[in-house]
Amino acid sequence: MILFSVDDMSWTGFQETMRSENASILLHDNNPNIADLSDPNRPTKLAERFSALYSNEHTDTFEELAKCHHDGLNGEDQEKKIVKDLLCVVKHAYDHCQKWNEDIENMLETQKQTTNPKSEDEIIQLKGLLLERKQKLVKDKTDDVVKTFMGKTVPNISPRHVSEKAKTKYKNYAKATVEVVWWMCVKNPPIHLEYAESGPFHSDFYRSYTKSGQFVDFGLGH
């Protein structure tokens, strides 16, 4: 035990500092409207990275796969098949990352149940501590999330009978996808993915692919 003494003014200053830190925790907790500008994985940056997947890895992979598909499909049907194959990566990455995030949340909930905060300050401090623990767990688990996805999921969903170059492009796309989707899933609150695969086309949420219109023909994801 460390014993120390402070005068009234110092103790008051310490209390004010703690209140300020606690207020900051409450302000940022589960609030998407307040961003930490020092965080490279803040929502706006993740949205940019997710959008860049289409411009970069998705487009490169699509072009390479288009050279390989010769299974009797016409041009339009072949295009749809490739798009759905690539969307499949996003869906599986999202499910994969959600499961890992749920495991972390359950672990933290178990730790939370072992505590018994009594005052408001203790409750707020516990929230801050759990948020810090989650941030550390997320960083520690990132490599495992990517490795298990690439090692177990991707081999089962990869297109068959394609060139080695197409396989490489596909793996690069899958890796880039799971990396950005992981950070989307672990945000507080999480960033959700929705898919426009049928029904009315909502231009507020989606961008058209090759043609504009009122209804969805097939989707890339959002």
Short mmCIF file of C-alpha atoms in Angstrom, two decimals, residues 52-216:
data_model
loop_
_atom_site.label_atom_id
_atom_site.label_comp_id
_atom_site.label_asym_id
_atom_site.label_seq_id
_atom_site.Cartn_x
_atom_site.Cartn_y
_atom_site.Cartn_z
CA ALA A 52 -11.29 1.84 -51.94
CA LEU A 53 -11.65 -1.96 -51.97
CA TYR A 54 -13.91 -1.59 -55.00
CA SER A 55 -11.58 0.78 -56.82
CA ASN A 56 -8.49 -1.33 -56.16
CA GLU A 57 -8.53 -5.00 -55.09
CA HIS A 58 -12.10 -5.71 -56.21
CA THR A 59 -11.56 -4.28 -59.70
CA ASP A 60 -8.18 -6.01 -60.13
CA THR A 61 -9.64 -9.36 -59.06
CA PHE A 62 -12.73 -8.97 -61.24
CA GLU A 63 -10.65 -8.27 -64.34
CA GLU A 64 -8.43 -11.29 -63.74
CA LEU A 65 -11.34 -13.63 -63.00
CA ALA A 66 -13.13 -12.41 -66.14
CA LYS A 67 -10.26 -13.83 -68.19
CA CYS A 68 -10.71 -17.26 -66.65
CA HIS A 69 -14.44 -17.98 -66.71
CA HIS A 70 -15.32 -19.98 -69.80
CA ASP A 71 -18.05 -22.30 -68.55
CA GLY A 72 -20.76 -21.59 -71.10
CA LEU A 73 -22.05 -18.39 -69.52
CA ASN A 74 -22.77 -15.38 -71.69
CA GLY A 75 -21.04 -12.10 -70.90
CA GLU A 76 -23.76 -10.70 -68.65
CA ASP A 77 -24.26 -13.91 -66.66
CA GLN A 78 -20.51 -14.31 -66.26
CA GLU A 79 -20.26 -10.78 -64.92
CA LYS A 80 -23.01 -11.45 -62.38
CA LYS A 81 -21.33 -14.66 -61.26
CA ILE A 82 -18.01 -12.94 -60.64
CA VAL A 83 -19.69 -10.09 -58.76
CA LYS A 84 -21.53 -12.57 -56.55
CA ASP A 85 -18.32 -14.53 -55.94
CA LEU A 86 -16.62 -11.35 -54.75
CA LEU A 87 -19.61 -10.30 -52.66
CA CYS A 88 -19.45 -13.73 -51.04
CA VAL A 89 -16.03 -12.76 -49.65
CA VAL A 90 -17.50 -9.67 -47.98
CA LYS A 91 -20.39 -11.62 -46.45
CA HIS A 92 -18.17 -14.35 -45.06
CA ALA A 93 -15.63 -11.82 -43.77
CA TYR A 94 -18.42 -9.93 -42.00
CA ASP A 95 -19.83 -13.08 -40.36
CA HIS A 96 -16.31 -14.21 -39.42
CA CYS A 97 -15.41 -10.87 -37.80
CA GLN A 98 -18.73 -10.59 -36.00
CA LYS A 99 -18.15 -13.98 -34.40
CA TRP A 100 -14.68 -12.98 -33.18
CA ASN A 101 -16.05 -9.68 -31.86
CA GLU A 102 -18.86 -11.49 -30.03
CA ASP A 103 -16.28 -13.72 -28.35
CA ILE A 104 -14.40 -10.65 -27.12
CA GLU A 105 -17.61 -8.99 -25.92
CA ASN A 106 -18.60 -12.15 -24.03
CA MET A 107 -15.18 -12.29 -22.40
CA LEU A 108 -15.49 -8.67 -21.26
CA GLU A 109 -19.05 -9.24 -20.04
CA THR A 110 -17.80 -12.12 -17.88
CA GLN A 111 -15.15 -9.84 -16.39
CA LYS A 112 -17.77 -7.16 -15.82
CA GLN A 113 -19.98 -9.59 -13.90
CA THR A 114 -17.18 -10.19 -11.38
CA THR A 115 -17.13 -6.52 -10.35
CA ASN A 116 -19.56 -4.60 -8.19
CA PRO A 117 -19.17 -0.86 -8.77
CA LYS A 118 -21.23 1.19 -6.34
CA SER A 119 -20.82 4.86 -7.19
CA GLU A 120 -21.38 6.60 -10.52
CA ASP A 121 -17.67 7.33 -10.80
CA GLU A 122 -16.84 3.65 -10.28
CA ILE A 123 -19.33 2.65 -12.97
CA ILE A 124 -17.82 5.14 -15.42
CA GLN A 125 -14.29 4.06 -14.57
CA LEU A 126 -15.28 0.44 -15.16
CA LYS A 127 -16.63 1.38 -18.59
CA GLY A 128 -13.34 3.07 -19.41
CA LEU A 129 -11.35 0.08 -18.20
CA LEU A 130 -13.42 -2.34 -20.29
CA LEU A 131 -13.05 -0.13 -23.36
CA GLU A 132 -9.29 -0.09 -22.89
CA ARG A 133 -9.25 -3.88 -22.51
CA LYS A 134 -11.29 -4.30 -25.66
CA GLN A 135 -8.95 -2.05 -27.63
CA LYS A 136 -6.00 -4.19 -26.51
CA LEU A 137 -7.80 -7.46 -27.25
CA VAL A 138 -8.79 -6.22 -30.71
CA LYS A 139 -5.19 -5.39 -31.57
CA ASP A 140 -3.91 -8.66 -30.11
CA LYS A 141 -6.47 -10.73 -32.04
CA THR A 142 -6.21 -8.97 -35.41
CA ASP A 143 -3.57 -11.29 -36.86
CA ASP A 144 -5.52 -14.37 -35.73
CA VAL A 145 -8.73 -13.03 -37.27
CA VAL A 146 -7.02 -12.55 -40.63
CA LYS A 147 -5.09 -15.84 -40.53
CA THR A 148 -8.11 -17.99 -39.68
CA PHE A 149 -10.20 -16.34 -42.38
CA MET A 150 -7.52 -16.78 -45.01
CA GLY A 151 -6.65 -20.31 -43.88
CA LYS A 152 -10.11 -21.80 -43.25
CA THR A 153 -12.81 -19.75 -44.98
CA VAL A 154 -11.18 -18.50 -48.18
CA PRO A 155 -10.14 -21.96 -49.49
CA ASN A 156 -13.78 -23.09 -49.23
CA ILE A 157 -15.25 -20.15 -51.17
CA SER A 158 -12.52 -19.49 -53.74
CA PRO A 159 -13.49 -19.80 -57.44
CA ARG A 160 -12.36 -23.04 -59.04
CA HIS A 161 -10.40 -23.58 -62.24
CA VAL A 162 -8.83 -20.13 -62.46
CA SER A 163 -5.29 -19.00 -63.22
CA GLU A 164 -2.61 -18.64 -60.57
CA LYS A 165 -2.64 -14.90 -61.14
CA ALA A 166 -6.39 -14.79 -60.51
CA LYS A 167 -5.94 -16.83 -57.32
CA THR A 168 -3.33 -14.37 -56.09
CA LYS A 169 -5.55 -11.39 -56.86
CA TYR A 170 -8.48 -13.10 -55.15
CA LYS A 171 -6.44 -13.77 -52.00
CA ASN A 172 -5.21 -10.17 -51.92
CA TYR A 173 -8.81 -8.98 -52.18
CA ALA A 174 -9.97 -11.37 -49.43
CA LYS A 175 -7.18 -10.26 -47.09
CA ALA A 176 -7.84 -6.55 -47.66
CA THR A 177 -11.54 -7.17 -47.12
CA VAL A 178 -11.29 -9.01 -43.81
CA GLU A 179 -8.79 -6.45 -42.49
CA VAL A 180 -11.12 -3.50 -42.98
CA VAL A 181 -14.30 -5.40 -42.04
CA TRP A 182 -12.68 -6.47 -38.76
CA TRP A 183 -12.22 -2.87 -37.67
CA MET A 184 -15.76 -2.06 -38.79
CA CYS A 185 -17.17 -4.83 -36.58
CA VAL A 186 -15.22 -3.86 -33.44
CA LYS A 187 -16.07 -0.16 -33.47
CA ASN A 188 -18.29 1.15 -30.68
CA PRO A 189 -20.98 1.24 -32.01
CA PRO A 190 -20.14 -1.21 -34.83
CA ILE A 191 -20.39 -0.26 -38.50
CA HIS A 192 -23.01 -2.48 -40.13
CA LEU A 193 -22.97 -3.87 -43.65
CA GLU A 194 -26.13 -4.16 -45.72
CA TYR A 195 -26.60 -5.78 -49.10
CA ALA A 196 -28.83 -4.58 -51.96
CA GLU A 197 -29.57 -7.73 -53.92
CA SER A 198 -33.22 -7.20 -54.88
CA GLY A 199 -36.08 -4.74 -54.55
CA PRO A 200 -36.11 -0.93 -54.91
CA PHE A 201 -32.79 0.83 -55.41
CA HIS A 202 -32.12 3.41 -52.67
CA SER A 203 -29.65 5.94 -54.02
CA ASP A 204 -29.15 7.42 -50.53
CA PHE A 205 -27.42 4.22 -49.45
CA TYR A 206 -26.04 2.64 -52.61
CA ARG A 207 -24.21 3.55 -55.78
CA SER A 208 -25.26 2.09 -59.10
CA TYR A 209 -22.82 -0.32 -60.73
CA THR A 210 -23.10 -0.22 -64.54
CA LYS A 211 -26.64 1.09 -65.05
CA SER A 212 -29.00 3.36 -63.13
CA GLY A 213 -32.63 2.50 -62.43
CA GLN A 214 -35.34 2.07 -59.82
CA PHE A 215 -34.73 -1.58 -58.95
CA VAL A 216 -31.74 -3.72 -57.99
#
